[in-house]
C-alpha cells in the first residue's frame, strides 16, 4: 500500500465513522427516557418533582419542584437507603403510577391540581394507617409515601430556597438572642 492508498483508506474510515456516528446517534434518539442513576429514569424524577410540588406548592415562595426535589429523592434513595427500602420506594413509585392512571385515566403530571391533592390524601391516609398498625414493630417496612413525604420535607427545607425564602434567615446574625418574641404566622428559623 502506498501513501495515496493509505490516505484514501483513512478518509473512508473517518468518513464512515462520522456517517456511522450520525446513524448511530439518530437511532439513540428513539429512547427519550434516559436513566438518571441505577434506580431511576428521567420520567421517575419528573414524577417525583410533580409529587413534591403538590406537597409543597409554589406560593409566595418557590415550591419543591424549584429545588429539584425529584433529583434529590433519586440521589438519596440510591445513596442512603438500604436495598430493602430502595425496593419499597421503587415498587411504590410503580404502584403510584398504575393506581393514579387507573383511577383518573391519565398520568399524574397531566392531572388537575384537585385530582393530585385527592390522590395524595388517599395515600397519606393509607400510610398513616400502615404506620399505626406497625407502631410496635421497629422492623416493619415503611409505606413508600411516607418516604416520599420525608424526603420532600428534608430536601426542600435543607435547600438554599427552603432555608432562605421559606424560613426566616439572617446570613450573619451578629449576636445570640436566646429569647425572641414569636408572632403568629412567622416562619421557622433556618438552622
PDB file of N, CA, C and O in Angstrom, residues 120-173:
ATOM      1  N   UNK A 120     -53.114  12.177  46.663  1.00  0.00           N
ATOM      2  CA  UNK A 120     -52.087  12.191  47.710  1.00  0.00           C
ATOM      3  C   UNK A 120     -52.718  12.092  49.098  1.00  0.00           C
ATOM      4  O   UNK A 120     -52.136  11.489  50.003  1.00  0.00           O
ATOM      5  N   UNK A 121     -53.899  12.653  49.272  1.00  0.00           N
ATOM      6  CA  UNK A 121     -54.591  12.497  50.559  1.00  0.00           C
ATOM      7  C   UNK A 121     -54.958  11.043  50.812  1.00  0.00           C
ATOM      8  O   UNK A 121     -54.872  10.562  51.943  1.00  0.00           O
ATOM      9  N   UNK A 122     -55.384  10.319  49.767  1.00  0.00           N
ATOM     10  CA  UNK A 122     -55.664   8.888  49.906  1.00  0.00           C
ATOM     11  C   UNK A 122     -54.401   8.133  50.337  1.00  0.00           C
ATOM     12  O   UNK A 122     -54.440   7.283  51.231  1.00  0.00           O
ATOM     13  N   UNK A 123     -53.293   8.454  49.678  1.00  0.00           N
ATOM     14  CA  UNK A 123     -52.030   7.788  50.025  1.00  0.00           C
ATOM     15  C   UNK A 123     -51.589   8.138  51.438  1.00  0.00           C
ATOM     16  O   UNK A 123     -51.074   7.294  52.170  1.00  0.00           O
ATOM     17  N   UNK A 124     -51.787   9.390  51.815  1.00  0.00           N
ATOM     18  CA  UNK A 124     -51.384   9.805  53.152  1.00  0.00           C
ATOM     19  C   UNK A 124     -52.197   9.066  54.207  1.00  0.00           C
ATOM     20  O   UNK A 124     -51.665   8.647  55.233  1.00  0.00           O
ATOM     21  N   UNK A 125     -53.486   8.888  53.941  1.00  0.00           N
ATOM     22  CA  UNK A 125     -54.333   8.135  54.867  1.00  0.00           C
ATOM     23  C   UNK A 125     -53.859   6.687  54.957  1.00  0.00           C
ATOM     24  O   UNK A 125     -53.759   6.119  56.049  1.00  0.00           O
ATOM     25  N   UNK A 126     -53.520   6.092  53.812  1.00  0.00           N
ATOM     26  CA  UNK A 126     -53.040   4.704  53.793  1.00  0.00           C
ATOM     27  C   UNK A 126     -51.712   4.577  54.537  1.00  0.00           C
ATOM     28  O   UNK A 126     -51.517   3.624  55.307  1.00  0.00           O
ATOM     29  N   UNK A 127     -50.809   5.527  54.338  1.00  0.00           N
ATOM     30  CA  UNK A 127     -49.522   5.435  55.024  1.00  0.00           C
ATOM     31  C   UNK A 127     -49.670   5.675  56.515  1.00  0.00           C
ATOM     32  O   UNK A 127     -48.966   5.068  57.308  1.00  0.00           O
ATOM     33  N   UNK A 128     -50.603   6.511  56.922  1.00  0.00           N
ATOM     34  CA  UNK A 128     -50.848   6.721  58.351  1.00  0.00           C
ATOM     35  C   UNK A 128     -51.380   5.441  58.993  1.00  0.00           C
ATOM     36  O   UNK A 128     -50.935   5.049  60.074  1.00  0.00           O
ATOM     37  N   UNK A 129     -52.320   4.777  58.313  1.00  0.00           N
ATOM     38  CA  UNK A 129     -52.856   3.514  58.837  1.00  0.00           C
ATOM     39  C   UNK A 129     -51.761   2.461  58.940  1.00  0.00           C
ATOM     40  O   UNK A 129     -51.669   1.730  59.923  1.00  0.00           O
ATOM     41  N   UNK A 130     -50.911   2.371  57.919  1.00  0.00           N
ATOM     42  CA  UNK A 130     -49.796   1.414  57.938  1.00  0.00           C
ATOM     43  C   UNK A 130     -48.848   1.711  59.090  1.00  0.00           C
ATOM     44  O   UNK A 130     -48.416   0.802  59.806  1.00  0.00           O
ATOM     45  N   UNK A 131     -48.544   2.990  59.284  1.00  0.00           N
ATOM     46  CA  UNK A 131     -47.637   3.379  60.366  1.00  0.00           C
ATOM     47  C   UNK A 131     -48.231   3.032  61.730  1.00  0.00           C
ATOM     48  O   UNK A 131     -47.531   2.527  62.610  1.00  0.00           O
ATOM     49  N   UNK A 132     -49.522   3.285  61.893  1.00  0.00           N
ATOM     50  CA  UNK A 132     -50.171   2.971  63.172  1.00  0.00           C
ATOM     51  C   UNK A 132     -50.228   1.467  63.419  1.00  0.00           C
ATOM     52  O   UNK A 132     -50.045   1.008  64.555  1.00  0.00           O
ATOM     53  N   UNK A 133     -50.488   0.687  62.376  1.00  0.00           N
ATOM     54  CA  UNK A 133     -50.533  -0.768  62.522  1.00  0.00           C
ATOM     55  C   UNK A 133     -49.174  -1.335  62.914  1.00  0.00           C
ATOM     56  O   UNK A 133     -49.084  -2.319  63.629  1.00  0.00           O
ATOM     57  N   UNK A 134     -48.119  -0.699  62.431  1.00  0.00           N
ATOM     58  CA  UNK A 134     -46.768  -1.221  62.655  1.00  0.00           C
ATOM     59  C   UNK A 134     -46.010  -0.478  63.750  1.00  0.00           C
ATOM     60  O   UNK A 134     -44.800  -0.615  63.853  1.00  0.00           O
ATOM     61  N   UNK A 135     -46.721   0.287  64.569  1.00  0.00           N
ATOM     62  CA  UNK A 135     -46.027   1.134  65.542  1.00  0.00           C
ATOM     63  C   UNK A 135     -45.233   0.337  66.571  1.00  0.00           C
ATOM     64  O   UNK A 135     -44.255   0.824  67.114  1.00  0.00           O
ATOM     65  N   UNK A 136     -45.617  -0.918  66.837  1.00  0.00           N
ATOM     66  CA  UNK A 136     -44.900  -1.727  67.827  1.00  0.00           C
ATOM     67  C   UNK A 136     -43.818  -2.598  67.202  1.00  0.00           C
ATOM     68  O   UNK A 136     -43.141  -3.332  67.910  1.00  0.00           O
ATOM     69  N   UNK A 137     -43.685  -2.533  65.900  1.00  0.00           N
ATOM     70  CA  UNK A 137     -42.691  -3.350  65.199  1.00  0.00           C
ATOM     71  C   UNK A 137     -41.650  -2.434  64.552  1.00  0.00           C
ATOM     72  O   UNK A 137     -41.880  -1.883  63.474  1.00  0.00           O
ATOM     73  N   UNK A 138     -40.490  -2.275  65.204  1.00  0.00           N
ATOM     74  CA  UNK A 138     -39.476  -1.364  64.643  1.00  0.00           C
ATOM     75  C   UNK A 138     -38.875  -1.858  63.322  1.00  0.00           C
ATOM     76  O   UNK A 138     -38.288  -1.071  62.580  1.00  0.00           O
ATOM     77  N   UNK A 139     -39.041  -3.146  63.034  1.00  0.00           N
ATOM     78  CA  UNK A 139     -38.500  -3.702  61.789  1.00  0.00           C
ATOM     79  C   UNK A 139     -39.502  -3.655  60.643  1.00  0.00           C
ATOM     80  O   UNK A 139     -39.177  -4.057  59.518  1.00  0.00           O
ATOM     81  N   UNK A 140     -40.703  -3.182  60.905  1.00  0.00           N
ATOM     82  CA  UNK A 140     -41.733  -3.145  59.857  1.00  0.00           C
ATOM     83  C   UNK A 140     -41.334  -2.188  58.735  1.00  0.00           C
ATOM     84  O   UNK A 140     -40.719  -1.142  58.979  1.00  0.00           O
ATOM     85  N   UNK A 141     -41.678  -2.566  57.544  1.00  0.00           N
ATOM     86  CA  UNK A 141     -41.345  -1.742  56.381  1.00  0.00           C
ATOM     87  C   UNK A 141     -42.229  -0.493  56.340  1.00  0.00           C
ATOM     88  O   UNK A 141     -43.436  -0.590  56.555  1.00  0.00           O
ATOM     89  N   UNK A 142     -41.640   0.657  56.070  1.00  0.00           N
ATOM     90  CA  UNK A 142     -42.453   1.869  55.978  1.00  0.00           C
ATOM     91  C   UNK A 142     -43.240   1.880  54.669  1.00  0.00           C
ATOM     92  O   UNK A 142     -42.870   1.223  53.698  1.00  0.00           O
ATOM     93  N   UNK A 143     -44.305   2.643  54.655  1.00  0.00           N
ATOM     94  CA  UNK A 143     -45.070   2.848  53.417  1.00  0.00           C
ATOM     95  C   UNK A 143     -44.239   3.776  52.515  1.00  0.00           C
ATOM     96  O   UNK A 143     -43.617   4.725  52.997  1.00  0.00           O
ATOM     97  N   UNK A 144     -44.253   3.509  51.214  1.00  0.00           N
ATOM     98  CA  UNK A 144     -43.414   4.296  50.311  1.00  0.00           C
ATOM     99  C   UNK A 144     -43.788   5.779  50.312  1.00  0.00           C
ATOM    100  O   UNK A 144     -42.924   6.653  50.132  1.00  0.00           O
ATOM    101  N   UNK A 145     -45.061   6.096  50.542  1.00  0.00           N
ATOM    102  CA  UNK A 145     -45.442   7.514  50.513  1.00  0.00           C
ATOM    103  C   UNK A 145     -44.880   8.265  51.711  1.00  0.00           C
ATOM    104  O   UNK A 145     -44.598   9.457  51.622  1.00  0.00           O
ATOM    105  N   UNK A 146     -44.679   7.565  52.803  1.00  0.00           N
ATOM    106  CA  UNK A 146     -44.032   8.198  53.968  1.00  0.00           C
ATOM    107  C   UNK A 146     -42.603   8.599  53.610  1.00  0.00           C
ATOM    108  O   UNK A 146     -42.140   9.679  53.973  1.00  0.00           O
ATOM    109  N   UNK A 147     -41.906   7.736  52.885  1.00  0.00           N
ATOM    110  CA  UNK A 147     -40.535   8.048  52.463  1.00  0.00           C
ATOM    111  C   UNK A 147     -40.553   9.260  51.534  1.00  0.00           C
ATOM    112  O   UNK A 147     -39.720  10.162  51.659  1.00  0.00           O
ATOM    113  N   UNK A 148     -41.513   9.299  50.611  1.00  0.00           N
ATOM    114  CA  UNK A 148     -41.604  10.437  49.687  1.00  0.00           C
ATOM    115  C   UNK A 148     -41.849  11.729  50.459  1.00  0.00           C
ATOM    116  O   UNK A 148     -41.207  12.753  50.205  1.00  0.00           O
ATOM    117  N   UNK A 149     -42.768  11.693  51.412  1.00  0.00           N
ATOM    118  CA  UNK A 149     -43.059  12.904  52.197  1.00  0.00           C
ATOM    119  C   UNK A 149     -41.834  13.347  52.994  1.00  0.00           C
ATOM    120  O   UNK A 149     -41.499  14.539  53.005  1.00  0.00           O
ATOM    121  N   UNK A 150     -41.173  12.402  53.643  1.00  0.00           N
ATOM    122  CA  UNK A 150     -39.996  12.754  54.447  1.00  0.00           C
ATOM    123  C   UNK A 150     -38.892  13.342  53.575  1.00  0.00           C
ATOM    124  O   UNK A 150     -38.276  14.346  53.938  1.00  0.00           O
ATOM    125  N   UNK A 151     -38.649  12.731  52.419  1.00  0.00           N
ATOM    126  CA  UNK A 151     -37.597  13.243  51.542  1.00  0.00           C
ATOM    127  C   UNK A 151     -37.966  14.603  50.947  1.00  0.00           C
ATOM    128  O   UNK A 151     -37.096  15.437  50.729  1.00  0.00           O
ATOM    129  N   UNK A 152     -39.254  14.817  50.690  1.00  0.00           N
ATOM    130  CA  UNK A 152     -39.688  16.123  50.184  1.00  0.00           C
ATOM    131  C   UNK A 152     -39.392  17.211  51.215  1.00  0.00           C
ATOM    132  O   UNK A 152     -38.835  18.265  50.875  1.00  0.00           O
ATOM    133  N   UNK A 153     -39.769  16.963  52.452  1.00  0.00           N
ATOM    134  CA  UNK A 153     -39.529  17.962  53.503  1.00  0.00           C
ATOM    135  C   UNK A 153     -38.033  18.162  53.743  1.00  0.00           C
ATOM    136  O   UNK A 153     -37.566  19.299  53.852  1.00  0.00           O
ATOM    137  N   UNK A 154     -37.275  17.067  53.823  1.00  0.00           N
ATOM    138  CA  UNK A 154     -35.835  17.172  54.050  1.00  0.00           C
ATOM    139  C   UNK A 154     -35.164  17.938  52.908  1.00  0.00           C
ATOM    140  O   UNK A 154     -34.382  18.865  53.146  1.00  0.00           O
ATOM    141  N   UNK A 155     -35.466  17.547  51.674  1.00  0.00           N
ATOM    142  CA  UNK A 155     -34.825  18.187  50.524  1.00  0.00           C
ATOM    143  C   UNK A 155     -35.188  19.649  50.384  1.00  0.00           C
ATOM    144  O   UNK A 155     -34.328  20.493  50.090  1.00  0.00           O
ATOM    145  N   UNK A 156     -36.460  19.969  50.622  1.00  0.00           N
ATOM    146  CA  UNK A 156     -36.881  21.363  50.455  1.00  0.00           C
ATOM    147  C   UNK A 156     -36.306  22.257  51.549  1.00  0.00           C
ATOM    148  O   UNK A 156     -35.719  23.294  51.250  1.00  0.00           O
ATOM    149  N   UNK A 157     -36.458  21.830  52.796  1.00  0.00           N
ATOM    150  CA  UNK A 157     -36.043  22.711  53.884  1.00  0.00           C
ATOM    151  C   UNK A 157     -34.546  22.692  54.155  1.00  0.00           C
ATOM    152  O   UNK A 157     -34.066  23.460  54.985  1.00  0.00           O
ATOM    153  N   UNK A 158     -33.794  21.841  53.474  1.00  0.00           N
ATOM    154  CA  UNK A 158     -32.337  21.918  53.563  1.00  0.00           C
ATOM    155  C   UNK A 158     -31.733  22.549  52.319  1.00  0.00           C
ATOM    156  O   UNK A 158     -30.527  22.682  52.228  1.00  0.00           O
ATOM    157  N   UNK A 159     -32.582  22.936  51.366  1.00  0.00           N
ATOM    158  CA  UNK A 159     -32.088  23.612  50.163  1.00  0.00           C
ATOM    159  C   UNK A 159     -31.895  25.102  50.431  1.00  0.00           C
ATOM    160  O   UNK A 159     -32.381  25.636  51.434  1.00  0.00           O
ATOM    161  N   UNK A 160     -31.207  25.773  49.543  1.00  0.00           N
ATOM    162  CA  UNK A 160     -30.996  27.213  49.694  1.00  0.00           C
ATOM    163  C   UNK A 160     -32.330  27.958  49.676  1.00  0.00           C
ATOM    164  O   UNK A 160     -32.559  28.848  50.489  1.00  0.00           O
ATOM    165  N   UNK A 161     -33.214  27.581  48.761  1.00  0.00           N
ATOM    166  CA  UNK A 161     -34.526  28.235  48.686  1.00  0.00           C
ATOM    167  C   UNK A 161     -35.318  27.983  49.960  1.00  0.00           C
ATOM    168  O   UNK A 161     -35.918  28.904  50.525  1.00  0.00           O
ATOM    169  N   UNK A 162     -35.326  26.743  50.425  1.00  0.00           N
ATOM    170  CA  UNK A 162     -36.067  26.420  51.646  1.00  0.00           C
ATOM    171  C   UNK A 162     -35.523  27.158  52.860  1.00  0.00           C
ATOM    172  O   UNK A 162     -36.290  27.627  53.701  1.00  0.00           O
ATOM    173  N   UNK A 163     -34.204  27.269  52.942  1.00  0.00           N
ATOM    174  CA  UNK A 163     -33.596  27.942  54.098  1.00  0.00           C
ATOM    175  C   UNK A 163     -33.723  29.455  54.029  1.00  0.00           C
ATOM    176  O   UNK A 163     -33.927  30.105  55.046  1.00  0.00           O
ATOM    177  N   UNK A 164     -33.577  30.027  52.842  1.00  0.00           N
ATOM    178  CA  UNK A 164     -33.518  31.488  52.757  1.00  0.00           C
ATOM    179  C   UNK A 164     -34.839  32.145  52.392  1.00  0.00           C
ATOM    180  O   UNK A 164     -35.011  33.333  52.655  1.00  0.00           O
ATOM    181  N   UNK A 165     -35.771  31.387  51.759  1.00  0.00           N
ATOM    182  CA  UNK A 165     -37.017  32.018  51.332  1.00  0.00           C
ATOM    183  C   UNK A 165     -38.242  31.478  52.086  1.00  0.00           C
ATOM    184  O   UNK A 165     -39.175  32.224  52.346  1.00  0.00           O
ATOM    185  N   UNK A 166     -38.249  30.191  52.401  1.00  0.00           N
ATOM    186  CA  UNK A 166     -39.406  29.632  53.118  1.00  0.00           C
ATOM    187  C   UNK A 166     -39.257  29.813  54.624  1.00  0.00           C
ATOM    188  O   UNK A 166     -40.240  29.840  55.341  1.00  0.00           O
ATOM    189  N   UNK A 167     -38.041  29.909  55.098  1.00  0.00           N
ATOM    190  CA  UNK A 167     -37.781  30.122  56.520  1.00  0.00           C
ATOM    191  C   UNK A 167     -37.189  31.512  56.705  1.00  0.00           C
ATOM    192  O   UNK A 167     -36.728  32.136  55.760  1.00  0.00           O
ATOM    193  N   UNK A 168     -37.195  31.976  57.940  1.00  0.00           N
ATOM    194  CA  UNK A 168     -36.518  33.240  58.232  1.00  0.00           C
ATOM    195  C   UNK A 168     -35.019  32.965  58.271  1.00  0.00           C
ATOM    196  O   UNK A 168     -34.579  31.970  58.848  1.00  0.00           O
ATOM    197  N   UNK A 169     -34.285  33.847  57.687  1.00  0.00           N
ATOM    198  CA  UNK A 169     -32.858  33.600  57.532  1.00  0.00           C
ATOM    199  C   UNK A 169     -32.094  34.914  57.681  1.00  0.00           C
ATOM    200  O   UNK A 169     -32.451  35.922  57.063  1.00  0.00           O
ATOM    201  N   UNK A 170     -31.086  34.887  58.501  1.00  0.00           N
ATOM    202  CA  UNK A 170     -30.179  36.017  58.632  1.00  0.00           C
ATOM    203  C   UNK A 170     -28.792  35.478  58.319  1.00  0.00           C
ATOM    204  O   UNK A 170     -28.302  34.584  59.008  1.00  0.00           O
ATOM    205  N   UNK A 171     -28.179  36.008  57.252  1.00  0.00           N
ATOM    206  CA  UNK A 171     -26.901  35.468  56.809  1.00  0.00           C
ATOM    207  C   UNK A 171     -25.837  35.577  57.898  1.00  0.00           C
ATOM    208  O   UNK A 171     -25.098  34.646  58.156  1.00  0.00           O
ATOM    209  N   UNK A 172     -25.738  36.727  58.504  1.00  0.00           N
ATOM    210  CA  UNK A 172     -24.772  36.922  59.582  1.00  0.00           C
ATOM    211  C   UNK A 172     -25.529  37.474  60.778  1.00  0.00           C
ATOM    212  O   UNK A 172     -25.800  38.667  60.851  1.00  0.00           O
ATOM    213  N   UNK A 173     -25.911  36.609  61.714  1.00  0.00           N
ATOM    214  CA  UNK A 173     -26.766  37.084  62.796  1.00  0.00           C
ATOM    215  C   UNK A 173     -26.112  38.115  63.690  1.00  0.00           C
ATOM    216  O   UNK A 173     -26.759  38.987  64.207  1.00  0.00           O
TER     217      UNK A 173
END
